[in-house]
Amino acid sequence: MHWKMRQKIERLREEETTLLPVKSFGSVPVNVALVFPNAYELGMSNLGFQAIYRQINSRPDSLCHRAFLFRGFPAHTIEAIQPLGNYDIVGFSVSFELDYVNLLKILQDANIPLFTRDREDLLVMAGGPAATFNPEPLFPFVDFFVIGEGEEVIHEIIDTYRDNKGSPKETILEKLAQIEGVYVPRFYDIEYNERGGVDKFEVKPPAPPKVRRRWVKNLDAFNTETAVLTPNTEFKDMFLVEVSRGCGRNCRFCMAGYCYRVPRVRALEKIIERAEFAAKYGKRVGLVGAAVSDYPKIDELSEELAKRDIKFSVSSLRADTLREPLLRGLSLSGHKTLTIAPEAGSQRLRDVINKGITEDHVLDSIDLAQKFGIKNFKLYYIIGLPTETSGDIEEMIDFLTRVKEKMVAGGNKTGLLTVSINPFIPKPFTPFQWLGMESVLSLEEKIKKLQSNLKPKGIKVLYESPRVSQIQAALARGDRTTAMMLYKVHLEGGDLSRFKRVEMEGKNVEYYAHREFDLDDMLPWDHIDIGLGREYFVEEYKRALKGQVTRRCTEEICNVCKICRK
């Protein structure tokens, strides 16, 4: 390998504090390279990536070494500086659709055949949020997918591989296909009609007709937390601890809210114990969850951490569940910015998406934060939501103007108000999965309008490119034909701009991003079972169009989707 690459890996490794024993390559029966298909700094901020790393390395018969995208050099593992092709299994943790092109680049640079049909022994595995809700755009490149949460199923995968190591690849895949939560695409024949719906679907035994999502029922059975400390990451001063998983808010745009249901929480005592462990390393604790302020004992947790002089941060907050103990704790921890997500520009539109918060919730949160010396605010919005009108955009501008005026009137003249604008991307397994994304030109016009009205008032506007979002939408809602478009982009250098020129069978990015389905169409991802039936999503879609809200579910209350009872 190139000496510059070796130097980079050695420097990264020297600056790490690994909280698990590091095993030598080849010292155990099963050797796994776990790859995050993006930069080291991003991968080491990903708690799911570290969770699987921890689980594999907890076993006496397996090891897990990490690898990342190093542009200009083939990926080698951090722990052993070994090429990926030397491992038994190469596993990709895929959180973002735009990383699909990186996955292909990493395989090619490692001299690993891109297509599963061309690989004799090495197995390529993929898991993570993007792979769970629609694995089809990666189907010819990945031997098997983990559908859902991985902490339990990864052990069944390792057991199966270990017991069948040396057998023909087809035999191993047949065994893996029988594990609940494992999807082996080669056992499914799928063809599409002219409208993009599924026209033919055949399953080859022993694969099941539908692949059921795996989910961990008892979070306290696993320490989902930082496994490797490093200064070379966005959260360099932080030890991440998961406090909850899943969300019962029923926000209709949010794929994670449905794919990671049921809402579950960790025991307060367990979180405090891990926070005290983190404090030994002098680290701030990063509390991670779909909505940390929804944690049932967040007030008590905040007070206990403050009592122990443990500083903490949070990954997400809800404006309607913010209270003094949490804000006091964040202030004592040195927080300067409060981030919340109104999402939609008007109350009417927030009812359509079932967000469950009001303008008053946002204003009260800002007042409370300022009381504790937090002066900067960042608000997240989505534009292009179903039924959105120019009136909703006008309401957003009016509200943000009032927020800024309220800050100044309250004496907060130096505080920053930042607005993050993100185009709506309809995702599989949400009530809006049948809809297409709004046109790029329309979204760009809305962004220009927001900029021209907000910037003069001292409001900073950040935004995600609608053209990049269009690519993300095409990959999120894609099928097996999309995989070949992805392959063409890879052959042309892998730059996202190449998607504009690529098409397959007369279909391009615009087709996949903006196409709409009928409610009774068989969708490209319908063979994945996340636990919620089509009738549930249809009912939520109809309620959305009527502006009807759906109540929140929790660990204690299950009367909406009934997934807990299945």
C-alpha positions as MATLAB code, in Angstrom:
seq = 'MHWKMRQKIERLREEETTLLPVKSFGSVPVNVALVFPNAYELGMSNLGFQAIYRQINSRPDSLCHRAFLFRGFPAHTIEAIQPLGNYDIVGFSVSFELDYVNLLKILQDANIPLFTRDREDLLVMAGGPAATFNPEPLFPFVDFFVIGEGEEVIHEIIDTYRDNKGSPKETILEKLAQIEGVYVPRFYDIEYNERGGVDKFEVKPPAPPKVRRRWVKNLDAFNTETAVLTPNTEFKDMFLVEVSRGCGRNCRFCMAGYCYRVPRVRALEKIIERAEFAAKYGKRVGLVGAAVSDYPKIDELSEELAKRDIKFSVSSLRADTLREPLLRGLSLSGHKTLTIAPEAGSQRLRDVINKGITEDHVLDSIDLAQKFGIKNFKLYYIIGLPTETSGDIEEMIDFLTRVKEKMVAGGNKTGLLTVSINPFIPKPFTPFQWLGMESVLSLEEKIKKLQSNLKPKGIKVLYESPRVSQIQAALARGDRTTAMMLYKVHLEGGDLSRFKRVEMEGKNVEYYAHREFDLDDMLPWDHIDIGLGREYFVEEYKRALKGQVTRRCTEEICNVCKICRK';
ca = [
       0.000    0.000    0.000;
       1.049    3.604   -0.494;
       3.158    4.978    2.354;
       0.909    8.057    2.700;
      -2.082    5.801    3.284;
      -0.196    3.763    5.872;
       0.868    6.929    7.649;
      -2.704    8.218    7.741;
      -4.075    4.967    9.187;
      -1.295    4.695   11.741;
      -1.869    8.278   12.872;
      -5.607    7.705   13.255;
      -5.009    4.490   15.180;
      -2.458    6.083   17.514;
      -4.933    8.796   18.457;
      -7.729    6.330   19.249;
      -8.667    4.912   22.638;
     -10.246    1.525   21.969;
     -12.517    0.319   24.765;
     -12.477   -3.288   23.513;
      -9.614   -5.764   23.087;
      -8.186   -5.582   19.559;
      -7.702   -9.030   18.026;
      -5.026   -9.842   15.476;
      -6.154  -10.544   11.945;
      -6.600  -14.278   11.344;
      -6.529  -15.171   15.041;
     -10.175  -16.300   15.099;
     -12.378  -18.365   12.735;
     -14.480  -15.454   11.429;
     -12.860  -12.212   10.302;
     -15.162   -9.288    9.459;
     -14.267   -5.938    7.899;
     -16.937   -3.408    8.833;
     -16.978   -0.519    6.374;
     -18.574    2.895    6.656;
     -18.829    4.100    3.033;
     -17.811    7.659    3.774;
     -15.136    9.574    5.652;
     -13.635    8.325    8.923;
     -14.881   11.457   10.703;
     -18.484   10.670    9.770;
     -18.290    6.934   10.395;
     -16.874    7.336   13.884;
     -19.807    9.630   14.719;
     -22.263    6.851   13.847;
     -23.476    4.959   16.902;
     -25.011    2.113   14.887;
     -21.652    1.467   13.236;
     -19.915    1.288   16.620;
     -22.678   -0.925   18.043;
     -22.115   -3.673   15.453;
     -18.352   -3.332   15.871;
     -18.833   -3.951   19.584;
     -21.098   -6.973   19.124;
     -18.839   -8.826   16.699;
     -15.775   -8.186   18.823;
     -17.573   -9.404   21.959;
     -17.427  -12.967   20.605;
     -14.423  -15.269   21.144;
     -14.750  -16.737   17.640;
     -14.854  -13.540   15.572;
     -13.207  -10.190   15.101;
     -14.280   -6.947   13.505;
     -11.914   -4.400   12.002;
     -13.067   -1.023   10.655;
     -12.558    0.571    7.264;
     -13.659    3.844    5.683;
     -13.589    5.732    2.411;
     -10.139    7.237    1.928;
     -10.289    9.140   -1.339;
      -7.354    8.409   -3.607;
      -6.419    5.172   -1.839;
      -7.900    1.676   -1.532;
      -9.589    1.080    1.827;
      -7.587   -0.852    4.400;
      -8.695   -1.737    7.908;
      -7.661    0.538   10.756;
      -6.761   -2.217   13.204;
      -4.647   -4.435   10.934;
      -3.963   -2.345    7.791;
      -5.278   -5.287    5.788;
      -7.012   -5.051    2.398;
     -10.738   -5.789    2.550;
     -10.456   -8.805    0.276;
      -8.530  -10.710    2.951;
     -11.558  -10.882    5.254;
     -14.326  -13.496    5.282;
     -17.164  -10.968    5.334;
     -17.116   -7.329    4.263;
     -20.032   -5.567    5.931;
     -21.240   -2.094    4.967;
     -23.102    0.150    7.401;
     -25.288    2.236    5.070;
     -27.139    5.176    6.567;
     -27.458    7.441    3.529;
     -28.539    6.744   -0.052;
     -25.885    9.073   -1.450;
     -23.216    6.740   -0.058;
     -24.261    3.986   -2.494;
     -21.749    5.259   -5.062;
     -19.044    5.135   -2.383;
     -19.868    1.495   -1.670;
     -19.131    0.591   -5.291;
     -15.952    2.651   -5.312;
     -14.667    0.954   -2.160;
     -15.301   -2.506   -3.608;
     -13.578   -1.672   -6.888;
     -10.570   -0.021   -5.257;
     -10.201   -3.127   -3.076;
     -10.159   -5.333   -6.217;
     -13.359   -7.030   -5.057;
     -15.713   -7.890   -7.954;
     -18.693   -5.541   -7.854;
     -21.338   -8.109   -8.733;
     -22.243  -10.908   -6.356;
     -22.269  -13.390   -9.241;
     -18.539  -12.784   -9.779;
     -17.434  -13.360   -6.184;
     -16.614  -16.940   -5.236;
     -15.937  -16.950   -1.508;
     -16.025  -13.450   -0.029;
     -19.427  -12.372    1.281;
     -20.584   -8.762    1.150;
     -23.203   -7.758    3.717;
     -25.069   -4.464    4.168;
     -27.252   -3.085    6.938;
     -28.384    0.226    8.359;
     -31.418    2.466    7.824;
     -31.128    2.859    4.042;
     -30.610   -0.869    3.511;
     -33.572   -1.699    5.744;
     -36.335    0.258    4.049;
     -35.305   -0.424    0.444;
     -32.317   -2.649   -0.371;
     -33.215   -3.024   -4.064;
     -30.900   -0.345   -5.559;
     -27.948   -2.336   -4.150;
     -29.268   -5.824   -4.956;
     -26.631   -7.000   -7.518;
     -23.680   -5.814   -5.424;
     -24.566   -7.132   -1.949;
     -24.847  -10.837   -1.121;
     -27.178  -10.342    1.827;
     -28.806   -7.535    3.786;
     -29.655   -7.155    7.462;
     -33.203   -5.820    7.650;
     -33.750   -3.891   10.865;
     -31.649   -3.676   14.010;
     -28.448   -5.666   14.075;
     -27.350   -6.314   17.663;
     -29.069   -9.703   17.924;
     -29.123  -10.945   14.344;
     -25.407  -10.339   13.788;
     -24.691  -13.174   16.232;
     -26.925  -15.553   14.270;
     -25.135  -14.536   11.070;
     -21.702  -15.180   12.588;
     -22.858  -18.552   13.979;
     -24.198  -19.602   10.584;
     -21.105  -18.528    8.702;
     -18.753  -20.186   11.215;
     -20.654  -23.485   11.089;
     -20.651  -23.520    7.284;
     -17.300  -21.923    6.501;
     -15.683  -23.738    3.598;
     -19.013  -24.763    2.094;
     -20.015  -23.447   -1.357;
     -21.155  -19.834   -1.283;
     -24.635  -20.833   -2.434;
     -24.979  -23.183    0.544;
     -23.978  -20.460    3.016;
     -26.438  -18.018    1.472;
     -29.235  -20.596    1.663;
     -28.534  -20.958    5.384;
     -28.392  -17.188    5.895;
     -31.686  -16.688    4.045;
     -33.434  -18.756    6.719;
     -32.458  -16.307    9.475;
     -35.242  -13.875   10.324;
     -34.155  -10.407    9.250;
     -31.722  -11.532    6.536;
     -32.540  -10.771    2.902;
     -30.658  -12.634    0.149;
     -31.694  -10.971   -3.150;
     -30.636  -13.840   -5.427;
     -33.559  -15.923   -4.149;
     -36.114  -13.371   -5.372;
     -37.047  -12.803   -9.024;
     -38.716   -9.431   -9.578;
     -39.953   -7.747  -12.746;
     -41.640   -4.365  -13.151;
     -44.457   -2.978  -15.254;
     -44.357    0.200  -17.326;
     -45.547    2.287  -14.360;
     -42.766    1.043  -12.111;
     -44.883   -1.227   -9.927;
     -43.987   -4.887   -9.400;
     -45.376   -7.056  -12.200;
     -43.778  -10.386  -11.274;
     -42.515  -11.618   -7.925;
     -41.206  -15.146   -7.348;
     -39.399  -16.574   -4.333;
     -36.976  -19.477   -4.444;
     -36.904  -21.761   -1.386;
     -35.621  -21.689    1.289;
     -36.096  -17.905    1.321;
     -39.335  -16.611    2.919;
     -41.941  -14.724    0.838;
     -41.413  -11.691    3.049;
     -38.341  -10.704    5.048;
     -39.312   -9.645    8.535;
     -37.502   -6.758   10.155;
     -35.531   -7.554   13.305;
     -35.830   -5.351   16.352;
     -34.312   -5.538   19.815;
     -36.979   -5.856   22.490;
     -34.724   -5.206   25.496;
     -32.288   -2.345   24.942;
     -30.646   -2.907   28.310;
     -29.345   -6.259   27.046;
     -26.846   -4.376   24.870;
     -24.478   -1.481   25.526;
     -25.159    0.651   22.466;
     -22.485    3.248   23.058;
     -19.099    4.467   21.927;
     -16.619    1.632   21.440;
     -13.686    3.690   20.165;
     -12.829    7.208   21.320;
     -11.108    9.460   18.814;
     -10.433   13.189   18.493;
     -10.886   12.904   14.715;
     -14.650   13.131   14.617;
     -17.434   15.678   14.933;
     -18.086   14.430   18.481;
     -14.430   14.343   19.511;
     -15.093   15.339   23.120;
     -18.105   13.092   23.539;
     -19.004    9.564   24.655;
     -22.263    8.562   22.972;
     -24.898    6.616   24.908;
     -28.244    5.526   23.462;
     -31.103    6.406   25.823;
     -34.009    5.299   23.643;
     -34.856    3.782   20.282;
     -37.875    4.049   18.077;
     -40.439    6.788   18.061;
     -44.197    6.712   18.484;
     -44.852   10.265   17.347;
     -46.289    9.036   14.020;
     -44.743   11.865   11.992;
     -45.897   10.870    8.535;
     -42.782   11.963    6.646;
     -40.286   10.144    8.868;
     -39.041    6.748    7.743;
     -37.103    6.171   10.976;
     -40.273    6.618   13.010;
     -41.807    3.582   11.307;
     -38.773    1.372   10.645;
     -37.572    1.578   14.257;
     -40.881    1.173   15.975;
     -41.589    0.022   18.815;
     -40.581    2.932   21.126;
     -38.196    1.570   23.751;
     -36.150    3.169   26.510;
     -33.166    2.223   28.618;
     -33.311    2.061   32.383;
     -32.334    5.302   34.083;
     -29.813    3.474   36.268;
     -28.154    1.973   33.199;
     -27.727    5.357   31.516;
     -26.278    6.918   34.662;
     -23.873    4.006   35.035;
     -22.580    4.463   31.479;
     -22.375    8.236   31.963;
     -20.171    7.707   35.009;
     -18.026    5.350   32.939;
     -17.643    8.063   30.293;
     -16.693   10.615   32.943;
     -13.629    8.521   33.798;
     -12.296    9.443   30.373;
     -13.152   13.104   30.877;
     -15.770   12.999   28.163;
     -19.037   14.831   27.769;
     -21.943   12.375   27.413;
     -23.898   12.497   24.183;
     -27.444   11.256   24.799;
     -28.782    9.647   21.627;
     -32.384    8.891   20.732;
     -35.101    9.718   18.223;
     -36.260   12.490   20.580;
     -34.189   12.635   23.771;
     -36.569   15.092   25.428;
     -39.290   12.413   25.099;
     -37.336   10.079   27.400;
     -39.814    9.461   30.274;
     -37.264   10.262   32.983;
     -35.380   13.031   31.196;
     -35.892   15.495   34.076;
     -34.488   13.054   36.610;
     -31.651   12.072   34.287;
     -30.714   15.717   33.706;
     -30.685   16.407   37.443;
     -28.626   13.300   38.227;
     -26.011   14.177   35.601;
     -25.807   17.751   36.886;
     -25.478   16.458   40.479;
     -22.494   14.354   39.357;
     -21.035   17.278   37.399;
     -21.269   15.270   34.178;
     -21.696   17.500   31.157;
     -23.984   16.240   28.411;
     -25.424   16.969   24.987;
     -28.478   15.628   23.206;
     -29.001   14.388   19.652;
     -32.562   15.625   19.254;
     -35.240   17.595   21.077;
     -38.992   18.115   20.826;
     -40.337   21.586   21.470;
     -43.373   20.246   23.339;
     -41.374   18.219   25.884;
     -38.685   20.723   26.851;
     -38.689   21.575   30.554;
     -36.474   23.389   33.016;
     -34.340   20.482   34.350;
     -33.189   19.554   30.830;
     -32.516   23.157   29.769;
     -30.712   23.835   33.037;
     -28.525   20.777   32.490;
     -27.730   21.756   28.914;
     -26.841   25.258   30.035;
     -24.533   23.960   32.766;
     -22.945   21.734   30.113;
     -22.037   24.789   28.052;
     -24.681   24.599   25.342;
     -24.925   27.761   23.281;
     -27.482   26.673   20.664;
     -30.925   25.080   20.921;
     -31.993   23.036   17.900;
     -35.633   22.128   17.306;
     -37.666   21.119   14.276;
     -41.034   22.727   13.524;
     -40.706   20.944   10.124;
     -43.687   22.608    8.398;
     -44.454   26.248    7.706;
     -48.000   26.336    9.078;
     -50.132   24.622   11.676;
     -52.342   23.226    8.913;
     -49.339   21.547    7.331;
     -48.016   20.325   10.688;
     -51.361   18.560   11.131;
     -50.986   17.004    7.666;
     -47.609   15.513    8.628;
     -48.764   14.817   12.209;
     -45.862   16.753   13.745;
     -47.728   17.397   16.972;
     -46.213   20.750   17.923;
     -47.454   24.324   17.622;
     -45.891   27.745   17.224;
     -46.457   28.323   20.937;
     -44.358   25.224   21.733;
     -41.495   26.673   19.704;
     -41.798   30.154   21.224;
     -42.027   28.765   24.767;
     -38.904   26.662   24.131;
     -36.993   29.727   22.991;
     -38.111   31.686   26.046;
     -37.051   28.873   28.345;
     -33.678   28.469   26.645;
     -32.963   32.204   26.907;
     -33.803   32.048   30.598;
     -30.856   29.682   30.996;
     -28.477   31.713   28.855;
     -28.858   29.786   25.590;
     -29.015   32.526   22.970;
     -28.663   30.820   19.582;
     -31.407   28.860   17.837;
     -31.523   26.560   14.849;
     -34.866   25.537   13.353;
     -35.302   22.714   10.844;
     -37.956   22.911    8.138;
     -39.030   20.719    5.246;
     -40.360   22.278    2.038;
     -42.333   20.529   -0.668;
     -44.466   18.565    1.761;
     -47.729   17.074    0.440;
     -50.467   19.748    0.065;
     -47.993   22.594    0.711;
     -49.037   25.936   -0.778;
     -47.495   29.380   -1.124;
     -49.560   30.325    1.924;
     -47.631   27.831    4.059;
     -44.347   29.405    2.941;
     -45.700   32.863    3.776;
     -46.680   31.651    7.246;
     -43.180   30.263    7.746;
     -41.642   33.616    6.840;
     -44.029   35.458    9.150;
     -43.363   33.131   12.063;
     -39.573   33.230   11.706;
     -39.718   37.007   11.531;
     -41.659   37.049   14.806;
     -39.136   34.685   16.394;
     -36.276   37.020   15.505;
     -38.203   40.067   16.737;
     -39.025   38.246   19.987;
     -35.348   37.447   20.542;
     -34.319   41.070   20.066;
     -37.190   42.443   22.151;
     -36.167   40.140   24.977;
     -32.671   41.603   25.019;
     -31.064   38.854   22.942;
     -29.583   41.072   20.236;
     -26.455   38.977   19.595;
     -28.095   35.569   19.356;
     -28.130   33.816   15.988;
     -31.291   32.463   14.400;
     -30.471   29.840   11.765;
     -33.011   28.102    9.564;
     -32.193   24.836    7.822;
     -34.365   24.156    4.757;
     -34.593   20.605    3.424;
     -36.613   19.357    0.426;
     -39.190   16.702    1.253;
     -38.155   13.231    0.084;
     -40.952   10.640    0.120;
     -39.546    7.478    1.700;
     -40.670    3.844    1.630;
     -42.708    2.660    4.601;
     -44.253    6.037    5.322;
     -47.808    7.206    4.573;
     -46.376    9.330    1.745;
     -44.530    6.472   -0.002;
     -46.906    6.580   -2.990;
     -46.173   10.243   -3.762;
     -43.433   11.776   -5.876;
     -41.030   14.511   -4.865;
     -41.909   18.081   -5.816;
     -40.131   19.433   -8.906;
     -36.641   20.824   -8.495;
     -37.576   24.156  -10.077;
     -40.495   24.651   -7.691;
     -38.311   23.871   -4.675;
     -35.591   26.228   -5.877;
     -38.148   29.027   -6.199;
     -39.307   28.447   -2.627;
     -35.735   28.550   -1.357;
     -35.070   31.842   -3.179;
     -38.220   33.311   -1.667;
     -37.177   32.261    1.841;
     -33.679   33.660    1.357;
     -34.862   36.991   -0.013;
     -37.333   37.475    2.845;
     -35.300   36.150    5.772;
     -31.702   37.204    5.168;
     -32.454   40.955    5.347;
     -33.949   40.348    8.785;
     -30.751   38.835   10.119;
     -31.890   35.215    9.810;
     -29.279   32.815    8.423;
     -30.657   30.401    5.826;
     -29.023   27.042    5.126;
     -30.475   24.646    2.607;
     -30.020   21.239    1.026;
     -29.705   21.294   -2.757;
     -32.967   20.190   -4.410;
     -30.951   18.582   -7.207;
     -28.980   16.471   -4.753;
     -32.203   15.672   -2.895;
     -33.673   14.501   -6.184;
     -30.898   11.915   -6.499;
     -31.500   10.823   -2.928;
     -35.222   10.449   -3.652;
     -34.522    8.373   -6.770;
     -32.289    5.992   -4.818;
     -34.642    5.828   -1.830;
     -37.630    4.932   -4.033;
     -35.678    2.919   -6.587;
     -35.792   -0.694   -7.713;
     -33.479   -3.182   -9.367;
     -33.297   -1.120  -12.545;
     -32.017    1.780  -10.434;
     -29.095   -0.453   -9.439;
     -27.867   -0.491  -13.017;
     -28.160    3.300  -13.200;
     -25.982    3.397  -10.095;
     -23.499    1.091  -11.817;
     -23.365    3.381  -14.878;
     -22.683    6.395  -12.647;
     -19.895    4.439  -10.990;
     -18.327    3.607  -14.361;
     -18.375    7.318  -15.253;
     -16.412    8.253  -12.154;
     -19.009    8.158   -9.390;
     -19.693   11.901   -9.285;
     -23.302   12.638   -8.309;
     -23.651   15.034  -11.233;
     -23.422   12.017  -13.552;
     -26.902   10.954  -12.506;
     -28.315   13.723  -14.717;
     -27.092   11.957  -17.862;
     -27.738    8.318  -16.968;
     -30.837    6.325  -17.763;
     -31.899    2.688  -17.989;
     -34.765    1.389  -20.072;
     -35.810    4.968  -20.759;
     -35.973    5.824  -17.045;
     -33.803    8.391  -15.301;
     -33.391   10.124  -11.954;
     -36.382   12.371  -12.587;
     -38.575    9.340  -13.239;
     -37.679    7.581   -9.996;
     -37.745   10.713   -7.829;
     -41.079   12.057   -9.051;
     -43.084    8.970  -10.018;
     -46.287    8.256   -8.134;
     -47.971    4.949   -7.332;
     -51.601    3.996   -6.921;
     -52.560    2.899   -3.416;
     -53.125   -0.669   -4.610;
     -49.842   -0.976   -6.566;
     -47.333   -3.600   -5.422;
     -44.317   -1.474   -4.495;
     -40.657   -2.366   -5.171;
     -40.042   -2.785   -1.434;
     -43.232   -4.683   -0.521;
     -41.365   -7.950    0.143;
     -39.818   -6.298    3.203;
     -42.018   -6.628    6.301;
     -41.349   -3.917    8.866;
     -44.314   -5.014   10.979;
     -46.845   -2.470    9.710;
     -49.356   -3.504    7.052;
     -50.337   -1.628    3.905;
     -53.753   -0.859    5.363;
     -52.134    1.112    8.177;
     -50.178    3.330    5.785;
     -53.211    3.798    3.524;
     -55.306    4.914    6.489;
     -52.602    7.349    7.638;
     -52.296    8.712    4.101;
     -56.021    9.394    3.967;
     -55.965   10.984    7.415;
     -53.091   13.221    6.288;
     -55.031   14.542    3.312;
     -57.902   15.368    5.676;
     -55.567   17.081    8.141;
     -56.488   14.581   10.848;
     -53.900   13.959   13.555;
     -52.985   10.581   15.033;
     -52.161   10.278   18.695;
     -48.717    9.467   19.986;
     -47.851    5.948   21.118;
     -45.393    5.041   23.858;
     -44.036    1.947   25.561;
     -47.075    1.982   27.834;
     -49.763    2.895   25.266;
     -50.240    0.796   22.148;
     -53.496    1.545   20.392;
     -52.547    3.031   17.026;
     -50.638    0.622   14.767;
     -50.725   -2.405   17.153;
     -47.203   -3.436   16.109;
     -46.323   -4.052   19.761;
     -48.943   -6.764   19.992;
     -47.805   -8.757   16.969;
];
